[in-house]
Amino acid sequence: MSEIAKIDALEILDSRGNPTLAVTATLSNGVTATAKVPSGASTGKREAVELRDGDKSRYGGKGVLKAKGHVEGEIQKAIRGFDANDQKGLDKKLCELDGTPNKGRLGANAILGVSLAVALAAAKDRGFPLYASIVDEPANLLPTPGLNVLNGGKHADSNVDFQEFMISPVGAPSFSEALRASAETFHALQRVLHKKGYSTGVGDEGGFAPQLKSNEEPVELILEAIQKAGYKPGKDIAIMLDPAASEFFDEGKYVFAKSDKSRKSPVEMVALYKSWLQKYPEIWSLEDGMAEDDHLGWISITKELGDEIQLVGDDNFVTNPEIFHKGIEDGIANAILIKLNQIGTVTETLDCIEMARSNGYGAVISHRSGETDDTSIADLAVAAGMGQIKTGSACRGERIAKYNRLLEIERELGSKGRYAGVSAYERRKKPVKA
Ligand code: PGA
Ligand code: ZN
């Protein structure tokens, strides 16, 4: 049995230049591992609390020295000597130590850093990669990626209200070929934008962030890029959307403040998506199409479109097993977005994935818009065996690090490995009825 001997934390920067934590766990036999914590911008209201110092004289109040203090003080004291292989026990202890329902006392950033660092150290100690160490069943499914090649909403200084336009290489024979097709399409999109005189600067997740004429234009541009790259839209490469609708929901209306200034009721919003899906059969997945506070809107979109496409809940489920369970009972969405730092421990994250699996829901493992070079979510995606990951565009080092890690896992799995490809897509590709 390897015990936790030491936990320390460092205040580092994330991909937006904001402070975050790197937590290092050292075991009694000297094995060490470090986890780095991500940070979102379009956060759900019920996410676990990311503890920030609030001291305006440092990083505009965003410092994480209090969280660092909690890791090295109270948390270290409580878990020193604990069995590093008992992840469930450790995570339970961390939750109890915090004592609040949202991890607001010690900070979900502090708690996740510790939970993940110990998971990584335990894997290393046992001589397993993380993807093989955190689940009992042998994991061999490489996920279909969703690459966010056009950024809008809160992730870009542009006039596009919808946050993410992703390409999904469903038709590729392997993960590495999927990544190649995606990178080639990303480069083709750059040429398409350049030719039209649009900016090719990128947003937070590495997608382009041009000023466009409408929320629909990105879809047209991406379809053109897929073809220019030599692929068939909808067959080789499909499209996934994350409008992140909570960000533009105001007093019962969806307000397109960045583009045409229109205000849409939930009914009109569902009708808009339906018209897009009829026009663009290449779109197979819609995340946060409705706002987290628009419960009736979520019920209605699930009734209208839930049999035909994947409807992913992010802000409304916040990777929280209890909240997700209620959502399943209410018949909302048919898939969940999984973000470790929305809930704050490895165990609760795995619980959500298991809940999705046992209820016939999909699960998409996800990065945050503020990231580091930590690649644990690539391993988590393989361990989950749910066949989907979204971790940004085909550029920016913190996004590419995860895709590169999946290439390593693909090589490691060799002939045992399988690419998810079309499997998730097949589940949901019935044509959308008029
Ligand atoms: P966030 O965005 O990390 O800024 O929350 C990602 C998403 O909405 O999926
Ligand atoms: Zn989202």
XYZ file of C-alpha atoms and ligand atoms in Angstrom:
444
model
C 0.000 0.000 0.000
C 1.379 3.414 -0.994
C 0.397 6.221 1.275
C 0.076 9.920 0.587
C 3.183 11.507 2.111
C 3.053 15.092 0.888
C 0.852 17.446 -1.096
C 2.009 20.795 -2.351
C 0.620 23.414 -4.668
C 1.956 26.103 -6.953
C 0.104 29.118 -8.319
C 0.633 28.886 -12.095
C -1.050 30.516 -15.107
C -3.714 29.056 -17.367
C -4.020 29.594 -21.133
C -5.732 32.956 -20.608
C -2.959 34.171 -18.313
C -5.094 33.789 -15.192
C -3.815 32.066 -12.058
C -4.661 28.433 -11.395
C -3.234 25.585 -9.313
C -0.674 22.893 -10.037
C -0.915 20.298 -7.268
C 1.814 17.710 -6.683
C 1.174 14.536 -4.728
C 4.143 12.636 -3.302
C 3.660 9.071 -2.088
C 5.523 7.349 0.733
C 7.736 5.505 -1.781
C 8.789 8.763 -3.449
C 6.481 8.536 -6.512
C 5.196 11.986 -7.475
C 2.634 13.329 -9.951
C 1.258 16.757 -10.741
C -2.249 17.785 -11.816
C -3.099 21.217 -13.209
C -6.594 22.640 -12.774
C -8.561 24.239 -15.668
C -11.014 27.157 -15.472
C -14.191 28.032 -17.404
C -15.565 31.360 -18.665
C -19.141 30.441 -19.558
C -19.756 28.662 -16.291
C -22.970 27.075 -15.061
C -24.430 28.701 -11.940
C -24.384 25.467 -9.968
C -20.777 24.530 -10.665
C -18.578 23.783 -7.660
C -16.886 26.955 -6.462
C -13.499 27.947 -7.833
C -11.839 29.715 -4.906
C -10.177 33.018 -5.861
C -8.379 35.361 -3.446
C -10.393 38.483 -4.250
C -7.304 40.576 -3.484
C -7.522 43.213 -6.219
C -3.834 44.073 -5.889
C -2.881 40.677 -7.369
C -4.164 39.433 -10.751
C -7.280 41.600 -10.416
C -8.484 39.460 -7.517
C -8.040 36.157 -9.394
C -5.068 34.845 -7.398
C -5.349 31.337 -5.912
C -3.053 31.640 -2.909
C -5.905 30.869 -0.478
C -6.627 27.647 -2.370
C -2.889 26.839 -2.338
C -2.898 27.432 1.412
C -5.813 25.023 1.861
C -4.026 22.314 -0.159
C -0.804 22.579 1.785
C -2.462 23.167 5.150
C -5.815 21.665 6.059
C -6.095 19.166 3.197
C -2.543 17.845 3.488
C -2.958 17.413 7.225
C -6.198 15.466 6.768
C -4.999 13.054 4.081
C -1.369 12.433 4.984
C -0.974 8.683 5.444
C -4.144 7.899 3.433
C -4.025 4.958 0.970
C -3.356 6.530 -2.445
C -5.123 3.635 -4.196
C -8.420 4.327 -2.433
C -9.636 7.104 -4.731
C -13.276 6.778 -3.647
C -12.341 6.988 0.021
C -10.058 9.929 -0.617
C -12.659 11.882 -2.579
C -15.286 11.220 0.084
C -12.888 12.484 2.720
C -12.168 15.624 0.679
C -15.895 16.359 0.300
C -16.513 15.809 4.013
C -13.556 17.971 4.964
C -14.920 20.815 2.854
C -18.362 20.321 4.374
C -20.321 22.482 1.906
C -22.482 21.191 -0.984
C -20.494 23.212 -3.547
C -16.935 22.841 -2.225
C -16.975 26.546 -1.558
C -14.999 26.469 1.682
C -11.753 24.852 0.545
C -12.373 25.502 -3.164
C -13.150 23.039 -5.952
C -9.853 24.055 -7.567
C -7.948 22.969 -4.438
C -9.966 19.748 -4.081
C -9.758 18.734 -7.761
C -6.021 19.426 -7.829
C -5.550 17.007 -4.935
C -8.021 14.378 -6.200
C -6.439 14.277 -9.659
C -2.819 14.489 -8.488
C -3.378 11.466 -6.227
C -5.114 9.571 -9.068
C -2.096 10.269 -11.294
C 0.407 9.311 -8.590
C -1.479 6.088 -7.807
C -1.510 5.161 -11.512
C 2.217 5.802 -11.796
C 2.865 3.813 -8.647
C 0.973 0.839 -10.045
C 2.744 1.140 -13.376
C -0.446 1.891 -15.332
C -1.370 4.853 -17.503
C -4.232 6.890 -15.994
C -6.789 5.546 -18.523
C -6.149 1.991 -17.376
C -5.828 2.792 -13.703
C -9.067 4.657 -12.855
C -11.508 2.056 -14.208
C -11.898 -1.668 -13.621
C -12.763 -2.698 -17.180
C -9.967 -2.589 -19.771
C -10.405 0.618 -21.778
C -9.759 0.534 -25.502
C -12.140 3.009 -27.169
C -10.517 6.128 -28.621
C -12.980 9.016 -28.631
C -14.346 10.900 -31.627
C -13.150 14.451 -31.120
C -15.212 17.604 -31.560
C -12.805 20.352 -32.625
C -14.035 23.857 -31.976
C -12.755 25.560 -35.134
C -14.891 28.699 -34.911
C -15.243 30.509 -31.575
C -17.910 33.045 -30.661
C -19.911 34.038 -27.587
C -17.893 34.583 -24.433
C -14.802 32.962 -25.947
C -14.207 35.525 -28.695
C -14.365 39.245 -29.271
C -16.591 38.881 -32.351
C -20.215 39.407 -33.382
C -21.196 35.716 -33.231
C -23.560 34.900 -30.337
C -23.107 31.123 -30.478
C -20.013 29.974 -28.614
C -18.719 26.887 -30.419
C -18.815 25.459 -33.930
C -17.108 22.069 -33.913
C -16.031 19.639 -36.597
C -16.492 15.987 -35.768
C -14.491 13.535 -37.916
C -16.991 10.684 -37.606
C -16.009 8.880 -40.806
C -12.288 8.421 -40.153
C -10.930 4.896 -39.758
C -8.736 5.710 -36.741
C -8.109 8.455 -34.214
C -4.910 9.592 -35.924
C -6.661 9.807 -39.300
C -9.519 11.687 -37.612
C -7.057 14.207 -36.231
C -5.404 14.584 -39.622
C -8.745 15.232 -41.347
C -9.593 17.775 -38.658
C -6.292 19.647 -38.896
C -6.551 19.714 -42.689
C -10.078 21.112 -42.438
C -8.924 23.697 -39.879
C -6.249 24.850 -42.340
C -8.746 24.882 -45.203
C -11.040 27.039 -43.047
C -8.171 29.457 -42.542
C -7.799 29.770 -46.320
C -11.571 30.211 -46.804
C -11.666 32.996 -44.198
C -8.551 34.661 -45.575
C -9.958 34.687 -49.100
C -13.154 36.342 -47.889
C -11.146 39.022 -46.115
C -12.008 37.767 -42.615
C -9.618 37.770 -39.671
C -7.840 34.508 -38.934
C -6.933 35.371 -35.341
C -8.051 32.711 -32.872
C -10.238 32.694 -29.744
C -9.774 31.056 -26.345
C -10.137 27.492 -27.620
C -8.028 27.945 -30.752
C -10.888 28.354 -33.219
C -11.024 31.315 -35.565
C -12.967 34.303 -34.274
C -13.879 36.532 -37.230
C -16.550 39.224 -37.394
C -19.293 37.502 -39.420
C -22.695 38.461 -40.778
C -24.819 36.035 -38.751
C -24.772 33.081 -36.349
C -25.411 30.836 -39.334
C -22.461 31.954 -41.456
C -19.938 29.847 -39.451
C -21.808 26.693 -40.487
C -21.633 27.699 -44.171
C -17.925 28.494 -43.893
C -17.157 25.205 -42.150
C -19.068 23.212 -44.779
C -17.044 24.953 -47.478
C -13.798 24.216 -45.613
C -14.650 20.516 -45.209
C -15.136 20.254 -48.969
C -12.042 22.289 -49.776
C -10.024 19.927 -47.584
C -11.294 17.025 -49.701
C -13.798 15.542 -47.260
C -17.540 14.910 -47.473
C -19.627 17.003 -45.067
C -21.848 14.789 -42.911
C -20.108 11.621 -44.020
C -16.429 12.137 -43.248
C -16.842 15.172 -41.045
C -20.028 16.204 -39.251
C -20.769 19.324 -37.206
C -21.445 19.815 -33.506
C -22.681 23.067 -31.940
C -22.449 24.548 -28.474
C -24.360 27.839 -28.508
C -23.905 28.051 -24.681
C -27.386 29.575 -24.574
C -27.285 30.442 -20.838
C -24.935 33.263 -21.813
C -27.538 35.046 -23.948
C -30.721 34.205 -22.029
C -32.231 37.250 -20.404
C -35.617 37.519 -18.690
C -37.137 34.624 -20.582
C -35.768 35.583 -23.997
C -32.739 34.554 -26.043
C -31.093 37.838 -26.988
C -28.692 37.911 -29.946
C -26.851 40.986 -28.682
C -23.703 40.296 -30.701
C -25.285 39.666 -34.114
C -28.725 40.860 -35.291
C -30.028 42.106 -31.893
C -33.126 39.890 -32.180
C -34.942 38.523 -29.092
C -36.348 35.012 -29.332
C -38.781 33.135 -27.104
C -37.877 29.549 -26.130
C -40.432 28.319 -28.698
C -38.818 30.430 -31.410
C -35.390 29.187 -30.358
C -36.422 25.533 -30.747
C -37.930 26.397 -34.139
C -34.656 28.070 -35.147
C -32.627 24.973 -34.272
C -35.137 22.788 -36.085
C -34.810 24.894 -39.224
C -30.999 24.700 -39.016
C -31.136 20.915 -38.619
C -33.376 20.602 -41.670
C -31.090 22.836 -43.695
C -27.860 21.314 -42.355
C -28.219 17.555 -41.842
C -24.468 17.569 -41.088
C -25.231 18.908 -37.592
C -25.590 15.922 -35.298
C -25.038 17.308 -31.806
C -26.313 20.392 -29.981
C -24.947 21.322 -26.553
C -26.610 23.881 -24.290
C -29.104 24.786 -26.991
C -31.302 26.083 -24.188
C -30.304 28.043 -21.076
C -29.770 26.363 -17.698
C -32.662 28.402 -16.240
C -35.030 27.531 -19.074
C -36.295 24.220 -17.719
C -39.425 24.200 -19.894
C -37.330 25.085 -22.935
C -35.104 22.069 -22.236
C -38.132 19.782 -21.908
C -39.556 21.079 -25.150
C -36.315 20.814 -27.175
C -35.820 17.259 -25.900
C -39.362 16.346 -27.006
C -38.894 18.005 -30.396
C -35.362 16.917 -31.285
C -34.216 14.339 -28.740
C -34.884 11.360 -31.012
C -33.015 12.860 -33.912
C -29.839 14.436 -32.613
C -27.595 14.395 -29.592
C -28.632 17.036 -27.042
C -25.822 17.653 -24.580
C -26.396 19.257 -21.173
C -23.459 21.270 -19.842
C -24.476 24.335 -17.767
C -27.659 22.615 -16.624
C -26.031 19.380 -15.355
C -22.616 20.757 -14.274
C -21.179 17.203 -13.978
C -23.088 16.865 -10.716
C -24.523 13.342 -10.147
C -27.460 14.632 -8.086
C -28.433 17.386 -10.536
C -27.911 15.077 -13.506
C -30.098 12.393 -11.904
C -32.933 14.886 -11.555
C -32.446 15.947 -15.194
C -32.715 12.334 -16.354
C -35.948 11.920 -14.361
C -37.317 15.084 -15.938
C -36.482 13.765 -19.422
C -33.999 16.489 -20.262
C -31.312 16.075 -22.974
C -29.830 12.736 -24.017
C -26.167 13.357 -23.262
C -24.018 15.116 -20.666
C -20.857 17.182 -20.919
C -18.240 16.032 -18.425
C -15.877 18.590 -16.887
C -13.853 17.523 -13.856
C -13.676 20.979 -12.309
C -17.443 21.525 -12.460
C -17.765 18.983 -9.653
C -14.249 18.790 -8.221
C -13.371 15.126 -7.675
C -12.413 12.199 -9.902
C -14.953 9.897 -8.215
C -17.978 12.153 -8.718
C -16.909 12.667 -12.346
C -16.773 8.892 -12.904
C -20.166 8.558 -11.149
C -21.715 10.964 -13.665
C -20.250 9.018 -16.579
C -21.614 5.764 -15.145
C -25.031 7.370 -14.653
C -25.013 8.454 -18.297
C -24.085 4.969 -19.467
C -26.696 3.179 -17.401
C -29.448 5.563 -18.538
C -28.653 5.422 -22.253
C -27.244 8.955 -22.274
C -24.120 9.945 -24.182
C -21.157 11.543 -22.375
C -18.699 13.994 -23.889
C -15.481 14.505 -21.921
C -14.487 18.161 -22.084
C -11.724 20.684 -21.488
C -12.439 24.211 -20.186
C -11.866 27.413 -22.109
C -9.059 28.218 -19.644
C -6.659 25.265 -19.834
C -3.125 24.124 -19.043
C -0.849 21.486 -20.538
C -2.430 18.849 -18.268
C -3.584 15.924 -20.438
C -5.608 13.897 -17.910
C -8.883 14.413 -19.781
C -7.489 12.493 -22.767
C -6.979 9.515 -20.462
C -10.352 10.116 -18.836
C -12.040 10.030 -22.257
C -10.508 6.617 -23.007
C -11.243 5.331 -19.494
C -14.880 6.487 -19.793
C -15.308 4.440 -22.962
C -18.139 6.734 -24.087
C -16.500 7.601 -27.396
C -16.462 11.405 -27.308
C -14.138 14.252 -26.354
C -14.077 17.965 -27.045
C -10.835 19.738 -26.364
C -10.586 22.677 -28.716
C -9.321 23.396 -32.154
C -6.310 22.105 -34.071
C -4.106 24.826 -32.628
C -2.953 26.287 -29.258
C -0.582 24.108 -27.281
C -2.916 23.487 -24.346
C -5.545 21.980 -26.709
C -3.074 20.057 -28.892
C -1.488 18.498 -25.779
C -4.691 16.483 -25.227
C -4.942 15.363 -28.866
C -1.256 14.405 -28.836
C -1.826 12.374 -25.684
C -4.625 10.507 -27.501
C -2.175 9.735 -30.317
C 0.163 8.213 -27.727
C -2.675 6.178 -26.222
C -3.657 4.993 -29.716
C -0.103 3.775 -30.283
C 0.004 2.161 -26.842
C -3.270 0.274 -27.386
C -2.091 -0.952 -30.794
C -4.393 -3.551 -32.307
C -6.565 -3.580 -29.163
C -7.559 0.046 -29.747
C -10.760 1.019 -31.548
C -11.802 4.437 -32.842
C -15.357 5.404 -31.840
C -15.892 7.246 -35.130
C -19.411 7.040 -36.342
C -20.816 5.042 -33.415
C -22.149 7.983 -31.419
C -23.319 9.741 -34.558
C -25.227 6.675 -35.761
C -27.292 6.738 -32.603
C -28.756 10.102 -33.503
C -28.804 10.643 -37.193
C -32.453 10.194 -38.064
C -33.501 12.984 -40.401
C -35.198 15.893 -38.672
C -38.848 15.908 -39.662
C -40.453 19.107 -40.907
P -16.176 27.135 -20.538
O -16.713 26.733 -21.972
O -15.017 26.291 -20.219
O -15.847 28.610 -20.724
O -17.319 26.926 -19.579
C -16.802 25.424 -22.437
C -18.218 25.001 -22.712
O -19.188 25.774 -22.527
O -18.431 23.866 -23.099
Zn -20.706 24.067 -23.155
